[in-house]
Coordinates of C-alpha atoms (C1' of nucleotides) in Angstrom, one line a residue:
Chain A
M14 CA 6.2 12.4 -21.8
E15 CA 3.8 10.1 -20.1
L16 CA 4.7 6.7 -21.3
L17 CA 6.1 3.9 -19.1
D18 CA 8.7 1.5 -20.4
S19 CA 9.2 -2.1 -19.4
L20 CA 11.6 -1.1 -16.5
D21 CA 8.9 1.1 -15.0
H22 CA 6.5 -1.8 -15.3
K23 CA 8.9 -4.1 -13.4
I24 CA 9.2 -1.5 -10.7
L25 CA 5.4 -1.2 -10.4
E26 CA 5.1 -5.0 -10.2
I27 CA 7.5 -5.1 -7.3
L28 CA 6.1 -2.1 -5.4
Q29 CA 2.5 -3.2 -5.6
L30 CA 3.6 -6.4 -3.9
N31 CA 5.9 -4.7 -1.3
N32 CA 6.6 -1.0 -1.4
L33 CA 9.2 -1.3 1.3
T34 CA 11.6 -3.0 -1.1
S35 CA 14.8 -0.9 -1.1
Q36 CA 15.9 0.9 -4.3
R37 CA 19.1 -1.1 -4.2
E38 CA 17.2 -4.4 -4.2
I39 CA 14.9 -3.3 -7.0
G40 CA 17.9 -2.1 -8.9
N41 CA 19.5 -5.5 -8.6
K42 CA 16.4 -7.3 -9.8
I43 CA 15.9 -5.2 -12.9
G44 CA 19.4 -4.1 -13.7
L45 CA 19.5 -0.4 -12.8
S46 CA 21.3 1.6 -10.2
A47 CA 19.5 2.7 -7.0
P48 CA 19.3 6.4 -8.1
A49 CA 17.9 5.4 -11.4
V50 CA 15.2 3.4 -9.7
Q51 CA 14.5 6.3 -7.4
R52 CA 14.0 8.8 -10.2
R53 CA 11.6 6.5 -11.9
I54 CA 9.6 6.0 -8.8
T55 CA 9.5 9.8 -8.1
R56 CA 8.3 10.4 -11.6
M57 CA 5.6 7.8 -11.4
R58 CA 4.4 9.3 -8.2
E59 CA 4.2 12.7 -9.9
L60 CA 2.4 11.3 -12.8
G61 CA -0.1 9.7 -10.5
V62 CA 0.7 6.2 -11.7
I63 CA 1.5 5.4 -8.1
K64 CA -1.5 6.8 -6.3
K65 CA -0.5 6.1 -2.7
D66 CA 1.6 3.9 -0.4
I67 CA -0.2 2.2 2.4
A68 CA -0.1 -0.5 5.1
V69 CA -2.8 -3.1 4.8
L70 CA -4.2 -4.1 8.1
N71 CA -5.7 -7.4 9.2
P72 CA -9.3 -6.9 10.1
E73 CA -9.2 -9.9 12.4
H74 CA -7.0 -8.0 14.7
L75 CA -9.2 -5.0 15.0
G76 CA -12.2 -6.3 16.8
Q77 CA -15.2 -8.0 15.2
L78 CA -15.5 -5.9 12.1
I79 CA -18.3 -6.6 9.8
T80 CA -17.9 -6.4 6.0
I81 CA -21.0 -5.9 3.9
V82 CA -21.5 -5.9 0.2
V83 CA -24.3 -3.6 -0.8
Q84 CA -26.1 -3.4 -4.1
V85 CA -27.7 0.0 -4.6
E86 CA -30.4 0.7 -7.2
M87 CA -31.2 4.3 -8.1
E88 CA -34.6 5.6 -9.3
A89 CA -34.1 6.9 -12.7
D90 CA -30.5 7.6 -13.3
K91 CA -30.5 11.4 -13.2
V92 CA -27.0 12.5 -13.8
E93 CA -27.0 15.0 -10.9
M94 CA -28.4 12.4 -8.5
V95 CA -25.7 10.0 -9.5
T96 CA -22.9 12.5 -9.1
K97 CA -24.2 13.6 -5.7
T98 CA -24.5 10.1 -4.5
K99 CA -21.1 9.2 -5.7
R100 CA -19.7 12.1 -3.7
K101 CA -21.6 11.0 -0.6
F102 CA -20.2 7.4 -0.8
E103 CA -16.7 8.7 -1.4
Q104 CA -16.8 10.8 1.7
T105 CA -18.2 8.1 4.0
P106 CA -15.3 6.4 5.8
Q107 CA -17.2 3.1 6.3
V108 CA -17.5 2.8 2.5
Q109 CA -14.2 1.1 1.7
Q110 CA -14.9 0.7 -2.0
C111 CA -17.6 2.0 -4.4
Y112 CA -18.1 0.8 -8.0
Y113 CA -20.6 2.4 -10.4
V114 CA -21.7 -0.5 -12.5
T115 CA -24.0 -1.7 -15.3
G116 CA -26.9 -4.1 -14.7
E117 CA -29.7 -4.2 -12.2
A118 CA -27.8 -2.5 -9.4
D119 CA -26.2 0.9 -10.1
F120 CA -23.6 0.8 -7.3
M121 CA -21.7 -1.9 -5.5
L122 CA -20.3 -1.0 -2.2
I123 CA -17.9 -2.7 0.2
V124 CA -18.8 -1.3 3.6
V125 CA -17.0 -2.0 6.9
V126 CA -18.6 -1.3 10.2
S127 CA -17.9 -2.2 13.8
N128 CA -21.4 -3.4 14.6
M129 CA -24.9 -3.7 13.1
K130 CA -26.2 -0.7 15.0
E131 CA -23.6 1.3 13.1
Y132 CA -24.7 -0.2 9.9
E133 CA -28.3 0.5 10.5
K134 CA -27.5 4.1 11.2
L135 CA -25.4 4.2 8.0
T136 CA -28.2 2.9 5.9
H137 CA -30.3 5.8 7.0
E138 CA -27.7 8.3 6.2
L139 CA -26.8 6.8 2.9
F140 CA -29.9 5.2 1.5
F141 CA -33.1 6.1 3.2
N142 CA -32.2 9.8 3.3
N143 CA -31.4 9.8 -0.4
P144 CA -34.6 10.1 -2.4
G145 CA -32.7 9.1 -5.6
I146 CA -32.2 5.6 -4.2
Q147 CA -34.9 3.0 -4.9
R148 CA -33.7 0.0 -3.0
F149 CA -30.6 -1.6 -1.7
K150 CA -29.6 -5.2 -0.9
S151 CA -27.1 -6.1 1.8
S152 CA -25.0 -9.2 1.8
I153 CA -23.1 -10.0 4.9
C154 CA -19.5 -11.2 4.4
M155 CA -18.8 -14.4 6.1
D156 CA -15.2 -14.7 4.8
I157 CA -12.9 -12.3 3.1
V158 CA -11.3 -14.9 0.8
K159 CA -9.1 -12.5 -0.9
S160 CA -8.4 -8.8 -0.6
G161 CA -6.1 -6.7 -2.5
L162 CA -5.7 -3.9 -5.0
A163 CA -3.1 -5.3 -7.3
L164 CA -3.6 -4.6 -11.0
P165 CA -2.2 -6.4 -14.0
V166 CA 0.9 -4.6 -15.2
P167 CA 1.8 -4.8 -18.9
K168 CA 4.8 -7.1 -19.5
Chain B
M18 CA 0.7 -10.6 24.7
E19 CA -1.4 -9.7 21.8
L20 CA -3.2 -6.5 22.7
L21 CA -2.8 -3.2 21.1
D22 CA -3.0 0.0 23.0
S23 CA -4.1 3.4 21.9
L24 CA -0.7 4.4 20.7
D25 CA -0.6 1.3 18.4
H26 CA -3.9 2.3 17.1
K27 CA -2.7 5.8 16.3
I28 CA 0.3 4.3 14.4
L29 CA -2.0 2.0 12.4
E30 CA -4.2 4.9 11.6
I31 CA -1.3 6.8 10.1
L32 CA 0.3 3.9 8.3
Q33 CA -2.9 2.8 6.5
L34 CA -3.1 6.3 5.1
N35 CA 0.6 6.6 4.2
N36 CA 3.1 3.9 5.2
L37 CA 6.1 6.1 4.0
T38 CA 5.6 8.4 6.9
S39 CA 8.9 8.4 8.8
Q40 CA 9.2 7.1 12.3
R41 CA 10.3 10.5 13.5
E42 CA 7.2 12.1 12.1
I43 CA 4.9 9.5 13.6
G44 CA 6.7 9.8 16.9
N45 CA 6.1 13.6 16.9
K46 CA 2.4 13.2 16.2
I47 CA 1.8 10.6 18.9
G48 CA 4.4 11.6 21.5
L49 CA 6.9 8.8 21.3
S50 CA 10.6 8.6 20.2
A51 CA 11.4 7.1 16.8
P52 CA 12.8 3.9 18.2
A53 CA 9.7 3.3 20.2
V54 CA 7.6 3.8 17.1
Q55 CA 9.8 1.4 15.2
R56 CA 9.5 -1.3 17.8
R57 CA 5.8 -1.1 17.9
I58 CA 5.6 -1.3 14.1
T59 CA 7.9 -4.3 14.0
R60 CA 5.8 -6.0 16.6
M61 CA 2.6 -5.4 14.7
R62 CA 4.1 -6.8 11.6
E63 CA 5.1 -10.0 13.5
L64 CA 1.7 -10.3 15.0
G65 CA 0.2 -10.0 11.6
V66 CA -1.8 -6.9 12.5
I67 CA 0.0 -5.2 9.6
K68 CA -0.5 -7.7 6.8
K69 CA 1.5 -6.0 4.0
D70 CA 2.9 -2.8 2.7
I71 CA 2.0 -1.9 -0.8
A72 CA 1.9 0.8 -3.5
V73 CA -1.5 1.4 -4.9
L74 CA -1.5 2.0 -8.7
N75 CA -3.8 4.0 -10.8
P76 CA -5.7 1.8 -13.2
E77 CA -6.1 4.6 -15.6
H78 CA -2.4 4.7 -16.3
L79 CA -2.2 1.0 -17.1
G80 CA -4.1 0.7 -20.3
Q81 CA -7.8 0.2 -20.6
L82 CA -8.3 -2.1 -17.7
I83 CA -11.8 -3.5 -17.2
T84 CA -13.2 -4.0 -13.7
I85 CA -16.1 -6.4 -13.2
V86 CA -18.2 -7.2 -10.2
V87 CA -19.3 -10.8 -10.4
Q88 CA -22.0 -12.5 -8.3
V89 CA -21.5 -16.2 -8.1
E90 CA -24.2 -18.7 -7.0
M91 CA -23.2 -22.2 -6.1
E92 CA -25.5 -25.3 -6.5
A93 CA -26.0 -26.6 -3.0
D94 CA -23.4 -25.3 -0.8
K95 CA -21.3 -28.4 -0.3
V96 CA -18.5 -27.5 2.1
E97 CA -15.8 -29.2 0.0
M98 CA -17.0 -27.4 -3.2
V99 CA -16.9 -24.1 -1.4
T100 CA -13.5 -24.6 -0.1
K101 CA -12.1 -25.7 -3.4
T102 CA -13.8 -22.8 -5.1
K103 CA -12.4 -20.3 -2.6
R104 CA -8.9 -21.7 -3.3
K105 CA -9.3 -21.3 -7.0
F106 CA -10.5 -17.7 -6.7
E107 CA -7.6 -16.9 -4.4
Q108 CA -5.0 -18.2 -6.8
T109 CA -6.4 -16.4 -9.8
P110 CA -4.5 -13.1 -10.3
Q111 CA -7.3 -11.4 -12.1
V112 CA -9.5 -11.9 -9.0
Q113 CA -8.6 -8.8 -7.0
Q114 CA -11.0 -9.5 -4.2
C115 CA -13.3 -12.3 -3.2
Y116 CA -16.0 -12.2 -0.5
Y117 CA -18.0 -15.2 0.6
V118 CA -21.4 -13.8 1.5
T119 CA -24.9 -14.4 2.7
G120 CA -27.9 -13.9 0.4
E121 CA -28.7 -15.0 -3.1
A122 CA -25.2 -15.0 -4.3
D123 CA -22.5 -17.0 -2.5
F124 CA -19.5 -15.1 -3.8
M125 CA -18.8 -11.5 -4.8
L126 CA -15.8 -11.0 -6.9
I127 CA -13.9 -8.0 -8.0
V128 CA -12.2 -9.0 -11.2
V129 CA -9.7 -6.9 -13.3
V130 CA -8.9 -7.9 -16.8
S131 CA -7.2 -6.3 -19.8
N132 CA -9.9 -7.0 -22.3
M133 CA -13.2 -8.9 -22.8
K134 CA -11.6 -11.8 -24.5
E135 CA -9.6 -12.4 -21.4
Y136 CA -12.7 -12.2 -19.3
E137 CA -14.5 -14.7 -21.5
K138 CA -11.7 -17.1 -21.1
L139 CA -11.6 -16.5 -17.4
T140 CA -15.3 -17.3 -17.0
H141 CA -14.7 -20.6 -18.5
E142 CA -11.8 -21.4 -16.2
L143 CA -13.5 -20.2 -13.1
F144 CA -17.2 -20.8 -13.7
F145 CA -18.2 -23.1 -16.6
N146 CA -15.5 -25.5 -15.6
N147 CA -16.7 -25.7 -12.0
P148 CA -19.7 -28.0 -11.7
G149 CA -20.5 -26.6 -8.3
I150 CA -21.4 -23.2 -9.8
Q151 CA -25.0 -22.7 -10.8
R152 CA -24.8 -19.2 -12.3
F153 CA -23.0 -16.0 -12.2
K154 CA -23.9 -12.4 -13.0
S155 CA -21.3 -9.9 -14.3
S156 CA -21.6 -6.2 -13.8
I157 CA -19.2 -4.0 -15.7
C158 CA -17.7 -1.2 -13.8
M159 CA -18.1 2.2 -15.4
D160 CA -16.4 4.1 -12.6
I161 CA -14.3 3.2 -9.7
V162 CA -15.8 5.8 -7.4
K163 CA -13.7 4.8 -4.4
S164 CA -11.1 2.2 -3.9
G165 CA -9.2 1.4 -0.7
L166 CA -8.6 -1.1 2.1
A167 CA -8.6 1.2 5.1
L168 CA -10.4 -0.2 8.1
P169 CA -11.9 1.6 11.1
V170 CA -9.3 1.5 13.9
P171 CA -10.5 1.7 17.5
K172 CA -10.0 5.1 19.1
Chain C
dT15 C1' 9.2 -6.2 48.7
dA16 C1' 12.3 -8.2 45.6
dA17 C1' 13.0 -10.2 41.1
dA18 C1' 11.7 -10.4 36.4
dA19 C1' 9.8 -8.7 32.4
dT20 C1' 8.7 -4.7 29.4
dA21 C1' 8.9 -0.3 27.4
dT22 C1' 11.3 3.9 27.0
dG23 C1' 14.7 7.7 25.3
dA24 C1' 19.4 9.1 24.1
dA25 C1' 23.3 8.1 21.6
dA26 C1' 25.8 5.4 18.2
dT27 C1' 25.7 2.7 14.1
dA28 C1' 24.0 1.0 9.9
dA29 C1' 21.3 1.4 6.0
dA30 C1' 18.7 3.7 2.9
dA31 C1' 17.3 7.7 0.2
dT32 C1' 18.6 11.8 -2.2
dT33 C1' 21.5 15.1 -4.6
dG34 C1' 25.4 16.8 -7.5
dC35 C1' 27.9 16.0 -11.4
dA36 C1' 30.0 14.2 -15.4
dT37 C1' 28.9 11.1 -19.2
dA38 C1' 26.4 8.6 -22.5
dA39 C1' 22.3 7.8 -25.3
dA40 C1' 18.4 9.3 -27.9
dC41 C1' 16.3 13.1 -30.5
dA42 C1' 15.2 17.2 -33.4
dG43 C1' 16.3 20.5 -36.5
dT44 C1' 19.2 22.1 -40.1
Chain D
dA30 C1' 25.4 13.5 -41.5
dC31 C1' 26.2 17.1 -38.1
dT32 C1' 25.2 19.6 -34.0
dG33 C1' 22.8 21.4 -30.2
dT34 C1' 19.3 19.8 -26.9
dT35 C1' 17.1 16.9 -24.0
dT36 C1' 16.9 12.9 -21.1
dA37 C1' 18.6 8.9 -18.6
dT38 C1' 22.3 6.9 -16.4
dG39 C1' 26.1 5.6 -12.8
dC40 C1' 29.2 7.0 -9.3
dA41 C1' 30.4 9.4 -5.3
dA42 C1' 29.0 12.6 -1.7
dT43 C1' 25.5 14.0 1.4
dT44 C1' 21.5 13.7 4.0
dT45 C1' 17.9 11.4 6.0
dT46 C1' 16.0 7.4 8.0
dA47 C1' 16.0 3.1 10.3
dT48 C1' 18.1 0.1 13.6
dT49 C1' 20.8 -1.3 17.4
dT50 C1' 22.9 -0.7 22.0
dC51 C1' 22.5 0.4 26.5
dA52 C1' 21.1 2.5 30.8
dT53 C1' 16.9 3.7 33.1
dA54 C1' 12.2 3.7 34.4
dT55 C1' 7.9 1.3 34.8
dT56 C1' 4.9 -2.4 35.4
dT57 C1' 4.1 -7.2 36.7
dT58 C1' 4.7 -11.3 39.3
dA59 C1' 6.0 -14.2 43.0

DNA sequence: TAAAATATGAAATAAAATTGCATAAACAGT
DNA sequence: ACTGTTTATGCAATTTTATTTCATATTTTA
């Protein structure tokens, strides 16, 4: 059984805002006992509904980090090339996020580096060294207006 | 005192991967007692170095969610307009992320909606209703190759 | 060098998570 | 409708974890 009911949804809603909320407190809010909450959470972790639990850091406290949005165009979308490129992006720690998208660009990347030298080096590794990539466009981020991973949870 | 030392960095490194790691375990890895770890974590929360603690959900388990990367161009960047627009994007729950960037586009948004109807409505609210916005380009996400918020932590 | 501020570990305490168990609710097959 | 089965629940007990206290050590400041 894979389905989530409305209580599960309420739990997810709470945890994606603050996963340090105690089971007792969650239980109070949604009308369940702490153990019941705990079993549901465990189950959702096993199902993969909850992918991970993380602390979100403030980039402003970690030196002068540079965030860059990169649009990447591939030559002709050969499936193999795309797969390989995806894997490369995945494995690169500076690539915080990678979306494979429709439209002019094929990939949208969010990249975080410590300085421009590092970015230049990275472009060689990721783009110039990849014959499948036609061009890429870098937009420097001046302000991270909003940053999160929260998803809409069914009511 | 605001500075972080190398032990703090190690703690951050661990917590941004898994913030459910126990203090004892963190202590073992970095050579501190559990209480020492706990005090450092508390301090970093107070300083805002740790912004929040969240569960990351798997979009594939929450219905057919649609992720869209949107490039937004403003008319002439009037400061007021930009500020107001930022605030609007911030407050919109479907806008998961918003970057104010250099280059052709002024904003890059990551938007998550439940269906296209919702997106159409959202474009009216966010873009057509905003006279400061010249045009916007939507790229539908076919694959979220990588998704995270981990930052490079000084060694 | 003395005084003050800061960080630490060990031990004690408090809080939270987890497990065991009996019960109730939902379900499937007859 | 009846019965056996599965599944979810709450309570109480247990275990683990987080937090506080306190004495000591280390660093900083005057």
